[in-house]
CSV table of C-alpha atoms and ligand atoms in Angstrom, one decimal:
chain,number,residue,atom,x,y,z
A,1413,UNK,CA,-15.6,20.3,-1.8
A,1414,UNK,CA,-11.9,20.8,-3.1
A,1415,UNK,CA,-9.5,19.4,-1.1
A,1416,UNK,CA,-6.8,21.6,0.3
A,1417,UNK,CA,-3.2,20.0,-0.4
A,1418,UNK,CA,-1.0,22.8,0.7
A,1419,UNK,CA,1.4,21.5,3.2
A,1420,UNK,CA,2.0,23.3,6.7
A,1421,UNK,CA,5.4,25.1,7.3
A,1422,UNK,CA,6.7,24.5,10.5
A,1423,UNK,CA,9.6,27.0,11.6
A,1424,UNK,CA,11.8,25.6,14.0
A,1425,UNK,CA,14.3,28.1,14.2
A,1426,UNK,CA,17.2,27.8,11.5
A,1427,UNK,CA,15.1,24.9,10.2
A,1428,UNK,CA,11.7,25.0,8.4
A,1429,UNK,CA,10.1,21.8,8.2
A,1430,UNK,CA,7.3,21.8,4.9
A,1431,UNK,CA,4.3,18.6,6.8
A,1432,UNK,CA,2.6,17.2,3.9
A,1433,UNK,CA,-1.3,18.6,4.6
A,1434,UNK,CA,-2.3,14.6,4.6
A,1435,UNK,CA,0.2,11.5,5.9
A,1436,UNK,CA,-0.2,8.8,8.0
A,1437,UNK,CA,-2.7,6.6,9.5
A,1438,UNK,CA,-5.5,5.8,7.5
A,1439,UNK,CA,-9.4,4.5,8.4
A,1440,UNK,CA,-8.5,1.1,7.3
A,1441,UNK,CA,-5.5,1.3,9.7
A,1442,UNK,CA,-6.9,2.5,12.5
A,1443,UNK,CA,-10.1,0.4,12.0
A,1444,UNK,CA,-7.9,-2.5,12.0
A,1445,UNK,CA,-5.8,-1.9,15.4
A,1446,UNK,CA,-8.8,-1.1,16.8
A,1447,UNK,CA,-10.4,-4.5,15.9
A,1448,UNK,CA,-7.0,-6.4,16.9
A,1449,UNK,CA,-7.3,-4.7,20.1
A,1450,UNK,CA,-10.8,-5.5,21.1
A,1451,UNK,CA,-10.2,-9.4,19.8
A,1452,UNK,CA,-7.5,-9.2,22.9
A,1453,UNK,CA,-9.6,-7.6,25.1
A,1454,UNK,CA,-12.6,-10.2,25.1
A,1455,UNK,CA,-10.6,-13.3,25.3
A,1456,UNK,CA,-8.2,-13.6,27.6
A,1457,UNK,CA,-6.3,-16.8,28.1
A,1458,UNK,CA,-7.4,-18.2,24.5
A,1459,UNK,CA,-4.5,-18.0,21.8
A,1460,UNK,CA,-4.9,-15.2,19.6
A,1461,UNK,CA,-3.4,-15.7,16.1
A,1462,UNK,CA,-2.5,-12.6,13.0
A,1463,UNK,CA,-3.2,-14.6,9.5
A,1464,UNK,CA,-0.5,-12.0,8.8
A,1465,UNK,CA,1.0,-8.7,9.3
A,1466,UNK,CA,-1.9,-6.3,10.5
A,1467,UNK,CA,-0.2,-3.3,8.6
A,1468,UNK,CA,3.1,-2.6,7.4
A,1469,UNK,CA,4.4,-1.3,10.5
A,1470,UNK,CA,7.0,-2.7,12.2
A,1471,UNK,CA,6.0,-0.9,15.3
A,1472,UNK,CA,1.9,-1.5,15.7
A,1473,UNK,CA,2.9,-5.1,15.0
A,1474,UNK,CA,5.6,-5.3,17.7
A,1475,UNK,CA,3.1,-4.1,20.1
A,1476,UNK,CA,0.6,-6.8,18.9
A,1477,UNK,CA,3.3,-9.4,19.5
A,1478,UNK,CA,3.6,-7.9,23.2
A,1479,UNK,CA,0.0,-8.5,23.6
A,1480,UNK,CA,0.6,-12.3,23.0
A,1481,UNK,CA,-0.7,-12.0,19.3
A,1482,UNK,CA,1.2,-14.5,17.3
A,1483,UNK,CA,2.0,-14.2,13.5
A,1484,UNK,CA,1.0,-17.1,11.5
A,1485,UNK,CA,2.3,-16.5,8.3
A,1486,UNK,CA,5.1,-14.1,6.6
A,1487,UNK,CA,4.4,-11.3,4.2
A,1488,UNK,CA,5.1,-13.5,1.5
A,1489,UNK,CA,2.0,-16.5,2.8
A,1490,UNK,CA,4.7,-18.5,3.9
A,1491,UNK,CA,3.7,-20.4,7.3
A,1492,UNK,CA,5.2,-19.3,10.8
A,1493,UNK,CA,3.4,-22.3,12.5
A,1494,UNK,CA,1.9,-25.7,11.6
A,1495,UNK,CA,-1.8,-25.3,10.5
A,1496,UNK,CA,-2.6,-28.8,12.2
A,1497,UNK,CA,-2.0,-26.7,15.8
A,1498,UNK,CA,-4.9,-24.7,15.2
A,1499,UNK,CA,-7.4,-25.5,17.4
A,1500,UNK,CA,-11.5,-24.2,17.1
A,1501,UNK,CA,-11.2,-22.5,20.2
A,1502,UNK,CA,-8.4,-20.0,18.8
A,1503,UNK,CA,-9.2,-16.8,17.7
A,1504,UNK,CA,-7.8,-15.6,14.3
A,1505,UNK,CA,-7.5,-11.9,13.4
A,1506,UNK,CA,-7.6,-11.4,9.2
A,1507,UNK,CA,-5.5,-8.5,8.6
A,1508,UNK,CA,-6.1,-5.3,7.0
A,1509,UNK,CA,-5.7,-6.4,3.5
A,1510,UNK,CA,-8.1,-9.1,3.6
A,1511,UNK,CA,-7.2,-12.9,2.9
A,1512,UNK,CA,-8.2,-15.3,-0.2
A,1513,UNK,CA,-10.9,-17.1,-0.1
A,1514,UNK,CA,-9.3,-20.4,0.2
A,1515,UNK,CA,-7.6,-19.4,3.5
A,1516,UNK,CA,-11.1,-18.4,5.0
A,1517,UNK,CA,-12.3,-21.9,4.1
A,1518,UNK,CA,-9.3,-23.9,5.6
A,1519,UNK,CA,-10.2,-21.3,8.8
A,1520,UNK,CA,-14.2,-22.6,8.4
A,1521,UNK,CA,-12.7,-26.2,8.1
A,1522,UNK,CA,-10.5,-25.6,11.5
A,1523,UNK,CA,-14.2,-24.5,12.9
A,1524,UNK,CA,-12.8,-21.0,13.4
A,1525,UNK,CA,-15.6,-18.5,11.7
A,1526,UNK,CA,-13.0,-16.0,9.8
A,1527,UNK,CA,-15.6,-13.0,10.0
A,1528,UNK,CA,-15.2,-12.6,13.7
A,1529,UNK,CA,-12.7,-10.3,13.9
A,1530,UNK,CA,-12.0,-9.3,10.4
A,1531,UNK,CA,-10.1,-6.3,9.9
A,1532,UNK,CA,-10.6,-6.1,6.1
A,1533,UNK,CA,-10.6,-3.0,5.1
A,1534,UNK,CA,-13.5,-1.6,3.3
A,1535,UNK,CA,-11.8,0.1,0.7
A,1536,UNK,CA,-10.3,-3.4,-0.5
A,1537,UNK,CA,-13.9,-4.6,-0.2
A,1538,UNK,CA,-14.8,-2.8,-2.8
A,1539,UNK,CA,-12.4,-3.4,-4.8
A,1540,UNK,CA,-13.3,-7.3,-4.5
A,1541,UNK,CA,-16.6,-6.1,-5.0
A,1542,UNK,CA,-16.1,-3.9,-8.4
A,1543,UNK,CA,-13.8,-6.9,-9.6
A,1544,UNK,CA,-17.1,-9.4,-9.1
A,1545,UNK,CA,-19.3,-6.9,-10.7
A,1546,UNK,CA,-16.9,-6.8,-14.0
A,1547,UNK,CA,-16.2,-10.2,-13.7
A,1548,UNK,CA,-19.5,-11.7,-13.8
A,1549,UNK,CA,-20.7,-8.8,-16.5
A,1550,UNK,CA,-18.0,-11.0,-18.6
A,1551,UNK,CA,-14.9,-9.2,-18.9
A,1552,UNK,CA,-11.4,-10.6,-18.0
A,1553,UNK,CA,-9.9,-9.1,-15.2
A,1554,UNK,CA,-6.6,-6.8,-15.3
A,1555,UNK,CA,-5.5,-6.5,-11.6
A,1556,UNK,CA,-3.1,-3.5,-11.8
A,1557,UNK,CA,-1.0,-4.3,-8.3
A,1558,UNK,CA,2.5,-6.3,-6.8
A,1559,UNK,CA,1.9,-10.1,-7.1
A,1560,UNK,CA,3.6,-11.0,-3.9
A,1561,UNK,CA,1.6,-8.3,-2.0
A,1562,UNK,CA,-1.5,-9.8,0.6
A,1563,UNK,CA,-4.0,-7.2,-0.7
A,1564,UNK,CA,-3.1,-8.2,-4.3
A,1565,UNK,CA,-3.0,-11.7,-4.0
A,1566,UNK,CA,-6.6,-11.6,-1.6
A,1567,UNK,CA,-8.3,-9.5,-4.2
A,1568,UNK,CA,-7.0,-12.1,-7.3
A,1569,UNK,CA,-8.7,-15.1,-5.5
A,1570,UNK,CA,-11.7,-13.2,-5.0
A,1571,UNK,CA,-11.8,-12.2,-8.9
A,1572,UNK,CA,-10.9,-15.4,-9.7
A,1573,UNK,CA,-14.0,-16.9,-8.3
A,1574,UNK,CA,-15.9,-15.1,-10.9
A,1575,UNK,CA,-13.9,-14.5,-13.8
A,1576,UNK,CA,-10.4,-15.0,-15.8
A,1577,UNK,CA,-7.8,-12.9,-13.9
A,1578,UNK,CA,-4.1,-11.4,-14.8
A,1579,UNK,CA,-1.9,-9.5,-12.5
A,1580,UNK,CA,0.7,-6.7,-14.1
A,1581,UNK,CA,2.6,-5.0,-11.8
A,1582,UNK,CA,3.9,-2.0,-14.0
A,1583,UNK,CA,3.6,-0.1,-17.2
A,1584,UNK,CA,6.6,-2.7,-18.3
A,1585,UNK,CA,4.1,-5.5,-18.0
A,1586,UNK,CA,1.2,-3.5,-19.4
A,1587,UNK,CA,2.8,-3.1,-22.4
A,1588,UNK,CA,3.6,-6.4,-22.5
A,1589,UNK,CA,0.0,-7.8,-21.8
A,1590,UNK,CA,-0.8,-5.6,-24.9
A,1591,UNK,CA,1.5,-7.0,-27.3
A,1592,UNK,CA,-0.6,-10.4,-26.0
A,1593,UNK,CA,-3.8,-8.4,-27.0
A,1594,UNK,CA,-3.3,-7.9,-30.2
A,1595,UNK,CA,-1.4,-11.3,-30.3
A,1596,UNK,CA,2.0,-9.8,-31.8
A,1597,UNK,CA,4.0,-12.4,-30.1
A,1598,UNK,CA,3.1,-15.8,-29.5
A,1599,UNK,CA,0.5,-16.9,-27.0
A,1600,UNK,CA,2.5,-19.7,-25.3
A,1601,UNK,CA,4.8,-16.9,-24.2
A,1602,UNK,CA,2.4,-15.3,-22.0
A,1603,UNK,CA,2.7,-18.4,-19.6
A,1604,UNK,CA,6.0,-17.6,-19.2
A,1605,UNK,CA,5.9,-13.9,-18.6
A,1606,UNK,CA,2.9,-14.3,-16.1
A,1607,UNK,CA,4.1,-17.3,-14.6
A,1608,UNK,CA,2.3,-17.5,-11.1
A,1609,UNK,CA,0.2,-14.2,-12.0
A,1610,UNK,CA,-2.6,-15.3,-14.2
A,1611,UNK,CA,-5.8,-18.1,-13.1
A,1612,UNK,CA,-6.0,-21.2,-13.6
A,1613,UNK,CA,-7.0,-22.5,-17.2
A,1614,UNK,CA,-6.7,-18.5,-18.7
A,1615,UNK,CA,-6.7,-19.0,-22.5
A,1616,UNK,CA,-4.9,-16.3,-23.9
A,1617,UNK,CA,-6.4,-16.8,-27.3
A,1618,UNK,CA,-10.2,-15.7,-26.0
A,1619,UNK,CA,-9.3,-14.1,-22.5
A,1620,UNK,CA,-8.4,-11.0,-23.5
A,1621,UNK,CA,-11.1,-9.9,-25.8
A,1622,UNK,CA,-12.4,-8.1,-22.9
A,1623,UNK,CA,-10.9,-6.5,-20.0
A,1624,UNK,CA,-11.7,-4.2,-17.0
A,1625,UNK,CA,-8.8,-2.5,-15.0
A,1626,UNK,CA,-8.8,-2.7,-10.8
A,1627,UNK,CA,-5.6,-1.8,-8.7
A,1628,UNK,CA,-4.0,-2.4,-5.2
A,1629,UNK,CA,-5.5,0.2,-3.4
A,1630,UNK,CA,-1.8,1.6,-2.5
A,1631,UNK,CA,-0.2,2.0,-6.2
A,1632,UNK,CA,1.2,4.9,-7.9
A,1633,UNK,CA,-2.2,7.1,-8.4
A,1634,UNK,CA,-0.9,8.1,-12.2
A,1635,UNK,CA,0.7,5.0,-12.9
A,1636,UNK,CA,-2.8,3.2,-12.3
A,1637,UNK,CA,-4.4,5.4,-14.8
A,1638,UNK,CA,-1.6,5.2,-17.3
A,1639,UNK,CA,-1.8,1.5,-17.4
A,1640,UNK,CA,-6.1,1.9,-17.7
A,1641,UNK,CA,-5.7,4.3,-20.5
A,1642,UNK,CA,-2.9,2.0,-22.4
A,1643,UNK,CA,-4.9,-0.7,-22.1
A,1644,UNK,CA,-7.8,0.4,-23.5
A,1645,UNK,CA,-6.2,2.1,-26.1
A,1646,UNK,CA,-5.3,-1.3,-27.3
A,1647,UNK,CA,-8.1,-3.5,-27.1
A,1648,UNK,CA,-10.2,-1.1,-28.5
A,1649,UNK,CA,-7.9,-0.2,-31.6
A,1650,UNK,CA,-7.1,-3.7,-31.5
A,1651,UNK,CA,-10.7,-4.6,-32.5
A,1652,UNK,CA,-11.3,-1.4,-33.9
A,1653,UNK,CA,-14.3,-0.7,-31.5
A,1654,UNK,CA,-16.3,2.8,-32.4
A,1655,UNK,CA,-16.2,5.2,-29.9
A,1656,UNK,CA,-19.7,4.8,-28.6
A,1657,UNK,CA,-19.0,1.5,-27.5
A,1658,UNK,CA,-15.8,1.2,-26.4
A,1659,UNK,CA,-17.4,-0.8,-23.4
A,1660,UNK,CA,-17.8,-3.7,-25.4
A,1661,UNK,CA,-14.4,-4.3,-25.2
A,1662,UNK,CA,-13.4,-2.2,-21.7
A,1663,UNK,CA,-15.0,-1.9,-19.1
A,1664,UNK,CA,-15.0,1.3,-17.5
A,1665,UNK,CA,-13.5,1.3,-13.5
A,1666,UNK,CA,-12.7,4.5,-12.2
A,1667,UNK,CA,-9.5,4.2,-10.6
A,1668,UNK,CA,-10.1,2.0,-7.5
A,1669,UNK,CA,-7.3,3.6,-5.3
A,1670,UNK,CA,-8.6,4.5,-1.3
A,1671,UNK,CA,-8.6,7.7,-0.8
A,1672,UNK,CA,-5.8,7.8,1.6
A,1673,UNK,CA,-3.0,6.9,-1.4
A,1674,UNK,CA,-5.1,9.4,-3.1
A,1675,UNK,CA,-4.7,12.5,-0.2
A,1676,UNK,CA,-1.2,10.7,1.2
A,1677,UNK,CA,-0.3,11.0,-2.7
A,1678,UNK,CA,-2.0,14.5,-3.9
A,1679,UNK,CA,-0.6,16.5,-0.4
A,1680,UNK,CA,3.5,14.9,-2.0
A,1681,UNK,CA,2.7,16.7,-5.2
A,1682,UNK,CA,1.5,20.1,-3.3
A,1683,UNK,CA,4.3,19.8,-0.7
A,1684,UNK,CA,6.6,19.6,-3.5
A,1685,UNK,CA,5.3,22.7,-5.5
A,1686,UNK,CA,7.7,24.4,-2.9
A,1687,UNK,CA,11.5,24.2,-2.5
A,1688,UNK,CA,13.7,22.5,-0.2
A,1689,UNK,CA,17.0,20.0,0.6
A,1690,UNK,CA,15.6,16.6,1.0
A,1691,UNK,CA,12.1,14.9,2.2
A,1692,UNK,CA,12.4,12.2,4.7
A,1693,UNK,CA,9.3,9.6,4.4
A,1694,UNK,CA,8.4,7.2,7.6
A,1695,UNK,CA,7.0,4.2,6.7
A,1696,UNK,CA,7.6,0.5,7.6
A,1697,UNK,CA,10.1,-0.7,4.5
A,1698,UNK,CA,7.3,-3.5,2.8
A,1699,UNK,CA,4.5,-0.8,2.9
A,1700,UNK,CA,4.0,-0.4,-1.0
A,1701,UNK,CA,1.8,2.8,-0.1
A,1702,UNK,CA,4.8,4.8,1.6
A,1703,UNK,CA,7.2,3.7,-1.3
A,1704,UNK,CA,5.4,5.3,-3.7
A,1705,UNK,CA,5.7,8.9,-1.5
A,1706,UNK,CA,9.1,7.9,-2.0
A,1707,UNK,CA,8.7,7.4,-5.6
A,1708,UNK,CA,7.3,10.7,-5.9
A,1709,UNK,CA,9.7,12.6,-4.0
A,1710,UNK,CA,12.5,10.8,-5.7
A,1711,UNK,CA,11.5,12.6,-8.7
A,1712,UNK,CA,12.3,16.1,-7.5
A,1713,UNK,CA,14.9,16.0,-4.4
A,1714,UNK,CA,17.1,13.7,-2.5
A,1715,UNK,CA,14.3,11.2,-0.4
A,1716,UNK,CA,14.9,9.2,2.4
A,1717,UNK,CA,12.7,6.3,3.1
A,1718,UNK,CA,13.3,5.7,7.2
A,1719,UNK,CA,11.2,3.8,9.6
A,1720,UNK,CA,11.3,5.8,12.7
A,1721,UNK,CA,13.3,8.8,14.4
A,1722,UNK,CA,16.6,6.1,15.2
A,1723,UNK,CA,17.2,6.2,11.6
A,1724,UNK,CA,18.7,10.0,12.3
A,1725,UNK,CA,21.7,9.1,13.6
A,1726,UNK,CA,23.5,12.2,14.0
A,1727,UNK,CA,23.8,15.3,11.2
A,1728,UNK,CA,26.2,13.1,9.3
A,1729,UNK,CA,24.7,9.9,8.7
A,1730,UNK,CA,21.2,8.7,8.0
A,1731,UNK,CA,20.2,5.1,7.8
A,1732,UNK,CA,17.6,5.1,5.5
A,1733,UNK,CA,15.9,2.2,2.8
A,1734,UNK,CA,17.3,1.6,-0.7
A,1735,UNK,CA,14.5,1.3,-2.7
A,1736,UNK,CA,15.9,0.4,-5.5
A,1737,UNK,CA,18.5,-1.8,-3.7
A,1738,UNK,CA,15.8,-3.3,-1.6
A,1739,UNK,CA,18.1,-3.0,1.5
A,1740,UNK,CA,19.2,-0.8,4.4
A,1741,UNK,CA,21.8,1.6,3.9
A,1742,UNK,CA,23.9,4.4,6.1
A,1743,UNK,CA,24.2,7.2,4.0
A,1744,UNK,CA,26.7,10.0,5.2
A,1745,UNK,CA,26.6,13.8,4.7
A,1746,UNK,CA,22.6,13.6,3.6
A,1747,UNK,CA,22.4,17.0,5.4
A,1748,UNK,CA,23.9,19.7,3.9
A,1749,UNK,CA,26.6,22.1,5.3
A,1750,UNK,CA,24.3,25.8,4.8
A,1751,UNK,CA,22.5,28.4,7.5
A,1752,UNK,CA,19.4,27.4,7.0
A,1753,UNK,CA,17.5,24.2,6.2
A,1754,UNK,CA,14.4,23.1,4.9
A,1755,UNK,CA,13.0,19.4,5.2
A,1756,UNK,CA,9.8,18.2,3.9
A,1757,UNK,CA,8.0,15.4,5.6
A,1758,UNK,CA,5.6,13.0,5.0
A,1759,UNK,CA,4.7,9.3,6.3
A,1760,UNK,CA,2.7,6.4,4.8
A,1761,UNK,CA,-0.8,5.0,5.6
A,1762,UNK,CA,0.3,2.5,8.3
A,1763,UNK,CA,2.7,5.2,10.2
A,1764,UNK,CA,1.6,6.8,13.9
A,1765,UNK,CA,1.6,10.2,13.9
A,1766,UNK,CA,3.4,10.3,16.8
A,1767,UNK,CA,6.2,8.9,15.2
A,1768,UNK,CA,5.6,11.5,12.9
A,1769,UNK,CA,6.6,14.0,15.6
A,1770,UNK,CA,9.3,12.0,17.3
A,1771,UNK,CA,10.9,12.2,13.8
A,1772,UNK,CA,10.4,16.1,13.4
A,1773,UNK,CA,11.7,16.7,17.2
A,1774,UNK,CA,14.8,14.6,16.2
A,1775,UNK,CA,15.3,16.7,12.8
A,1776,UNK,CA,15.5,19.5,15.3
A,1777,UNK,CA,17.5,18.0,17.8
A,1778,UNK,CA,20.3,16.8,15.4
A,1779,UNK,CA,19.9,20.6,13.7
A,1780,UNK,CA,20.6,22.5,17.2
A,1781,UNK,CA,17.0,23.7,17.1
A,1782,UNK,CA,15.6,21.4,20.2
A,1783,UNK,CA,14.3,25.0,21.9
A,1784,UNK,CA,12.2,26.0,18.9
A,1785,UNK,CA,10.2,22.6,19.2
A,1786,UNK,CA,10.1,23.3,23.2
A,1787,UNK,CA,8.3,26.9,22.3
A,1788,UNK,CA,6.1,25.5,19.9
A,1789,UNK,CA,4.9,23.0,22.2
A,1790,UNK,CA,4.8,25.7,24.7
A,1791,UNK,CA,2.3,27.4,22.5
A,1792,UNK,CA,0.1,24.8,21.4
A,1793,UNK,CA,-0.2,24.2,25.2
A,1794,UNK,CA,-1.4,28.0,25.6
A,1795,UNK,CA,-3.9,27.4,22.9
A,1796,UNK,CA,-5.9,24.9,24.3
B,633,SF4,S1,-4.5,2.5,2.7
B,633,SF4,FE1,-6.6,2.6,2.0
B,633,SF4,S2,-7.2,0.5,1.5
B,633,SF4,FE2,-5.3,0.4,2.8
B,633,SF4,S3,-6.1,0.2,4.8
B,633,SF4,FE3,-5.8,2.4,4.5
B,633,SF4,S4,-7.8,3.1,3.9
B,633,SF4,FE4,-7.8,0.9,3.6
């Protein structure tokens, strides 16, 4: 069945807010808290441990961390706590990314069984599990994703296990991976360029006579099949592979995006088939699935990137996330000086819906249209 990516107009008085039709909370996501939840319910008084962030949410995790759950790494795998403290009898929560398979076995080591209360979500699964299938049907591995990011860096261990593995984060190092291909630069150089992204012992001389394309299931939707089609464009020219058997040389992966960045990603483009001021996107500021809503409204209007309804401090000033400046910033005057305004809206995978609304009831607080929200509520109330 077609999808339906319109977005909903909400009219809230001298403000019309455009609601992507999809945003927010995913399966994973949900799947995941629920999990974490349940792992808190049935065992009180043992210490319950987060290998790391459950989502990118500053928010869901805080709530954790009210619960008693404890953190034990950062988003960049760096240790919060001495792994020697763990004890058999804790409970450990693997978040919704997954893990790499060498932290499961130090878990098995510690006598902890890491499948317990594994929040891994099944999309990623099957990402691991198309990246085995390649792998072990002999091609090298492209994985299209941020090399820093946990689902990136779980679903290269897991491809590694089988088969030669390269990271490339953008088109930038796509094209440079091809020059590698078709070995217009020297091969030492590649160690250089993928320094900490490649596995161990790749040979860039017979690795990349055969590749297959996966992704972090939260990039750029046409950015992932840009990089796919480059790629192959390449190799096969490179070797000069007939048409009927271009899978000699590439394997053929449909995109392996979840189909939240897919809906979260195709309702942007239909929101922004209509006109308006600016889009605000919610999102906590290290989930790569909201950036990219970000990236895409970017592209056609002012976009601000905030984490909750506090970031709208008052008409004048918005504190908001520099993507491009990875940092914070208060930007003043983002709302412009006219009768009428219209806002589009979205929010990222990890992102309440309710904070959805608390940010769409602020919009109209800070507009002087507090009684419109009130009578729509009113209404809704009616309905049911
Ligand atoms: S964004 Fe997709 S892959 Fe990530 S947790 Fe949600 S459903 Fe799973």
């Amino acid at each position: 069945m077609k999808k339906d990516f319109t977005p909903t107009i909400l009219e809230l008085g001298s403000l019309q807010v455009i609601l992507a039709r999809h945003f927010g909370f995913c399966y994973g996501v949900e799947n995941a808290i629920e999990i974490a939840f349940r792992a808190v319910e049935e065992n009180p008084g043992k210490r319950i441990y987060l290998l790391g962030e459950m989502i990118h949410n500053p928010g869901v995790n805080a709530d954790l961390i009210n619960m008693g759950v404890k953190f034990m790494m950062d988003t960049k795998g760096n240790m919060l706590m001495d792994w020697d403290d763990l004890k058999s009898d804790d409970v450990v929560i693997i978040p919704a990314f997954g893990t790499t398979l060498e932290l499961e076995e130090r878990l098995r080591d510690k006598g902890i069984d890491p499948t317990h209360y594994e929040t891994t979500c099944p999309f990623v699964v099957k990402v691991w599990n198309r990246a085995e299938k390649i792998g072990d049907d002999g091609y090298t591995i492209v994985v299209h994703g941020k090399p820093g990011h946990e689902e990136t860096r779980a679903t290269f261990s897991h491809s590694v296990a089988h088969t030669p593995t390269v990271v490339v984060k953008d088109m930038e190092q796509a094209e440079l991976l091809g020059r590698y291909i078709v070995h217009s630069i020297p091969d030492d150089g590649f160690y250089t360029d993928f320094k900490g992204q490649y596995s161990h012992g790749f040979d860039v001389a017979k690795d990349l006579e055969r590749i297959g394309v996966v992704n972090q299931t939260t990039m750029l939707a046409s950015e992932t099949q840009a990089i796919a089609d480059y790629l192959k464009q390449v190799i096969i020219g490179h070797f000069q592979t007939p048409a009927d058997k271009t899978t000699d040389r590439f394997a053929e992966t449909r995109d392996t995006l979840c189909y939240a960045t897919n809906d979260n990603q195709s309702a942007v483009h239909g929101m922004l088939q209509h006109s308006a001021d600016l889009a605000i996107v919610i999102g906590g500021y290290n989930s790569s699935n909201t950036s990219h809503l970000v990236e895409l409204c970017e592209l056609k209007l002012p976009a601000y990137f905030i984490k909750d309804e506090h970031c709208l401090i008052s008409a004048d000033d918005i504190r908001h996330f520099d993507l491009h400046a990875h940092t914070e910033r208060t930007t003043t005057g983002y709302l412009p000086v006219k009768q009428s305004l219209r806002i589009m809206v979205t929010s990222g995978a990890s992102c309440p819906d309710a904070l959805v609304e608390r940010v769409i009831e602020r919009l109209s607080s800070i507009t002087g249209n507090e009684n419109a929200v009130v009578h729509i509520k009113e209404q809704w109330q009616v309905a049911l």
